[in-house]
């Protein structure tokens, strides 16, 4: 045997040494046993730590998109269109639904690819109980956001919530609850009441 290894301890022996002292030292609780039996006792009785199920990681709460955050983005047509969407949301918040409708329609005329315009229009038509039109607008908004590479939870939470509200208004209660509950978990400050106001989207 190599003399350099005499008297040295392996890493396993070093790790086990506290348990060895407890098992074999002065005042030992258990007499010296065979290696295999000792190892079993060591692992199960002496050194094992109780296993506890880890707590689930809570889902992060989102700050959903707001139209006003996008006012300065894009080319001149997109910026002008988004400003019109903001004006429409202000009118909706003030209860001026006809003026809001006009602003949204002009926004689409200025930039027919602006997803914020369709999102705001969908919300507007749900408030007016035009469920079929609103559902079509939700689909358009989703397609345009995806085309712009904005398939992300901050956008998706509004699409999920609006779709759930449309289902709820269509008396599809079972499916509506799934969508609205999901939106509420993702963004409770906005969707906790199962409703997206013009101010919250603005």
CSV table of C-alpha atoms in Angstrom, one decimal, residues 44-168:
chain,number,residue,atom,x,y,z
A,44,UNK,CA,-31.9,6.1,8.4
A,45,UNK,CA,-31.6,6.8,12.1
A,46,UNK,CA,-28.7,9.1,12.7
A,47,UNK,CA,-28.0,11.3,9.7
A,48,UNK,CA,-31.2,11.3,7.7
A,49,UNK,CA,-33.0,14.7,7.5
A,50,UNK,CA,-36.8,14.8,7.4
A,51,UNK,CA,-38.1,15.5,3.8
A,52,UNK,CA,-40.6,18.2,3.4
A,53,UNK,CA,-42.5,19.1,0.3
A,54,UNK,CA,-41.2,22.4,-1.1
A,55,UNK,CA,-43.6,25.3,-1.2
A,56,UNK,CA,-44.8,26.2,-4.7
A,57,UNK,CA,-43.2,29.3,-6.1
A,58,UNK,CA,-45.9,32.0,-6.4
A,59,UNK,CA,-46.7,33.2,-9.8
A,60,UNK,CA,-45.3,36.8,-10.4
A,61,UNK,CA,-47.9,39.5,-10.6
A,62,UNK,CA,-47.9,41.4,-13.9
A,63,UNK,CA,-48.2,45.1,-14.7
A,64,UNK,CA,-50.3,44.9,-17.8
A,65,UNK,CA,-49.7,47.0,-20.8
A,66,UNK,CA,-51.2,50.5,-21.0
A,67,UNK,CA,-51.9,52.3,-24.3
A,68,UNK,CA,-50.2,55.5,-23.0
A,69,UNK,CA,-46.9,53.6,-22.7
A,70,UNK,CA,-46.9,53.1,-26.5
A,71,UNK,CA,-47.8,56.7,-27.5
A,72,UNK,CA,-44.2,57.5,-28.6
A,73,UNK,CA,-43.5,54.2,-30.3
A,74,UNK,CA,-43.5,53.4,-34.0
A,75,UNK,CA,-43.6,55.5,-37.1
A,76,UNK,CA,-45.6,58.8,-37.4
A,77,UNK,CA,-48.8,57.0,-38.4
A,78,UNK,CA,-48.6,54.6,-35.5
A,79,UNK,CA,-47.9,57.4,-33.0
A,80,UNK,CA,-50.9,59.4,-34.3
A,81,UNK,CA,-53.1,56.4,-34.2
A,82,UNK,CA,-52.1,55.5,-30.7
A,83,UNK,CA,-52.8,59.1,-29.5
A,84,UNK,CA,-56.3,58.8,-31.0
A,85,UNK,CA,-56.7,55.6,-29.0
A,86,UNK,CA,-55.8,57.4,-25.8
A,87,UNK,CA,-58.3,60.2,-26.6
A,88,UNK,CA,-61.0,57.5,-27.1
A,89,UNK,CA,-60.2,55.9,-23.7
A,90,UNK,CA,-60.4,59.4,-22.1
A,91,UNK,CA,-63.8,59.9,-23.7
A,92,UNK,CA,-65.0,56.4,-22.6
A,93,UNK,CA,-63.9,57.1,-19.1
A,94,UNK,CA,-65.9,60.4,-19.2
A,95,UNK,CA,-69.0,58.5,-20.4
A,96,UNK,CA,-68.8,60.0,-23.9
A,97,UNK,CA,-69.2,56.8,-25.8
A,98,UNK,CA,-70.0,58.3,-29.2
A,99,UNK,CA,-66.9,60.5,-29.1
A,100,UNK,CA,-64.8,57.5,-28.0
A,101,UNK,CA,-66.1,55.3,-30.8
A,102,UNK,CA,-65.2,58.1,-33.3
A,103,UNK,CA,-61.6,58.3,-31.9
A,104,UNK,CA,-61.1,54.5,-32.1
A,105,UNK,CA,-62.4,54.4,-35.7
A,106,UNK,CA,-60.1,57.2,-36.8
A,107,UNK,CA,-57.2,55.4,-35.1
A,108,UNK,CA,-57.9,52.4,-37.3
A,109,UNK,CA,-58.1,54.6,-40.4
A,110,UNK,CA,-54.7,56.1,-39.6
A,111,UNK,CA,-53.0,52.8,-38.9
A,112,UNK,CA,-55.0,49.7,-39.6
A,113,UNK,CA,-52.2,47.5,-38.0
A,114,UNK,CA,-52.3,49.2,-34.6
A,115,UNK,CA,-53.2,46.4,-32.1
A,116,UNK,CA,-53.9,48.9,-29.4
A,117,UNK,CA,-56.8,50.3,-31.4
A,118,UNK,CA,-58.5,46.9,-31.7
A,119,UNK,CA,-57.9,46.1,-28.1
A,120,UNK,CA,-59.5,49.4,-27.0
A,121,UNK,CA,-62.4,48.9,-29.5
A,122,UNK,CA,-63.0,45.4,-28.1
A,123,UNK,CA,-63.3,46.8,-24.6
A,124,UNK,CA,-65.6,49.6,-25.9
A,125,UNK,CA,-67.9,47.2,-27.6
A,126,UNK,CA,-68.1,44.9,-24.6
A,127,UNK,CA,-69.3,47.9,-22.6
A,128,UNK,CA,-71.9,48.3,-25.3
A,129,UNK,CA,-72.9,44.6,-25.1
A,130,UNK,CA,-71.9,44.1,-28.7
A,131,UNK,CA,-70.4,40.7,-27.9
A,132,UNK,CA,-69.9,39.3,-31.4
A,133,UNK,CA,-68.1,42.4,-32.7
A,134,UNK,CA,-66.0,42.6,-29.6
A,135,UNK,CA,-64.9,38.9,-30.0
A,136,UNK,CA,-63.8,39.6,-33.5
A,137,UNK,CA,-61.8,42.6,-32.4
A,138,UNK,CA,-60.1,40.6,-29.7
A,139,UNK,CA,-59.0,38.1,-32.3
A,140,UNK,CA,-57.7,40.9,-34.5
A,141,UNK,CA,-55.8,42.5,-31.6
A,142,UNK,CA,-54.2,39.1,-30.7
A,143,UNK,CA,-53.1,38.5,-34.3
A,144,UNK,CA,-51.5,42.0,-34.6
A,145,UNK,CA,-49.7,41.8,-31.3
A,146,UNK,CA,-48.3,38.5,-32.2
A,147,UNK,CA,-47.2,39.8,-35.7
A,148,UNK,CA,-45.3,42.6,-33.8
A,149,UNK,CA,-43.5,40.1,-31.6
A,150,UNK,CA,-45.6,41.1,-28.5
A,151,UNK,CA,-46.8,37.6,-27.5
A,152,UNK,CA,-46.1,38.2,-23.8
A,153,UNK,CA,-48.1,37.9,-20.6
A,154,UNK,CA,-48.4,41.7,-20.2
A,155,UNK,CA,-50.5,41.7,-23.4
A,156,UNK,CA,-52.0,38.3,-23.0
A,157,UNK,CA,-53.7,39.1,-19.7
A,158,UNK,CA,-55.9,41.6,-21.4
A,159,UNK,CA,-56.8,39.3,-24.2
A,160,UNK,CA,-57.6,36.5,-21.8
A,161,UNK,CA,-59.7,38.8,-19.6
A,162,UNK,CA,-61.6,40.4,-22.4
A,163,UNK,CA,-62.4,37.0,-23.9
A,164,UNK,CA,-63.5,35.7,-20.6
A,165,UNK,CA,-65.8,38.7,-20.2
A,166,UNK,CA,-67.3,38.2,-23.6
A,167,UNK,CA,-68.0,34.6,-22.7
A,168,UNK,CA,-69.6,35.7,-19.4
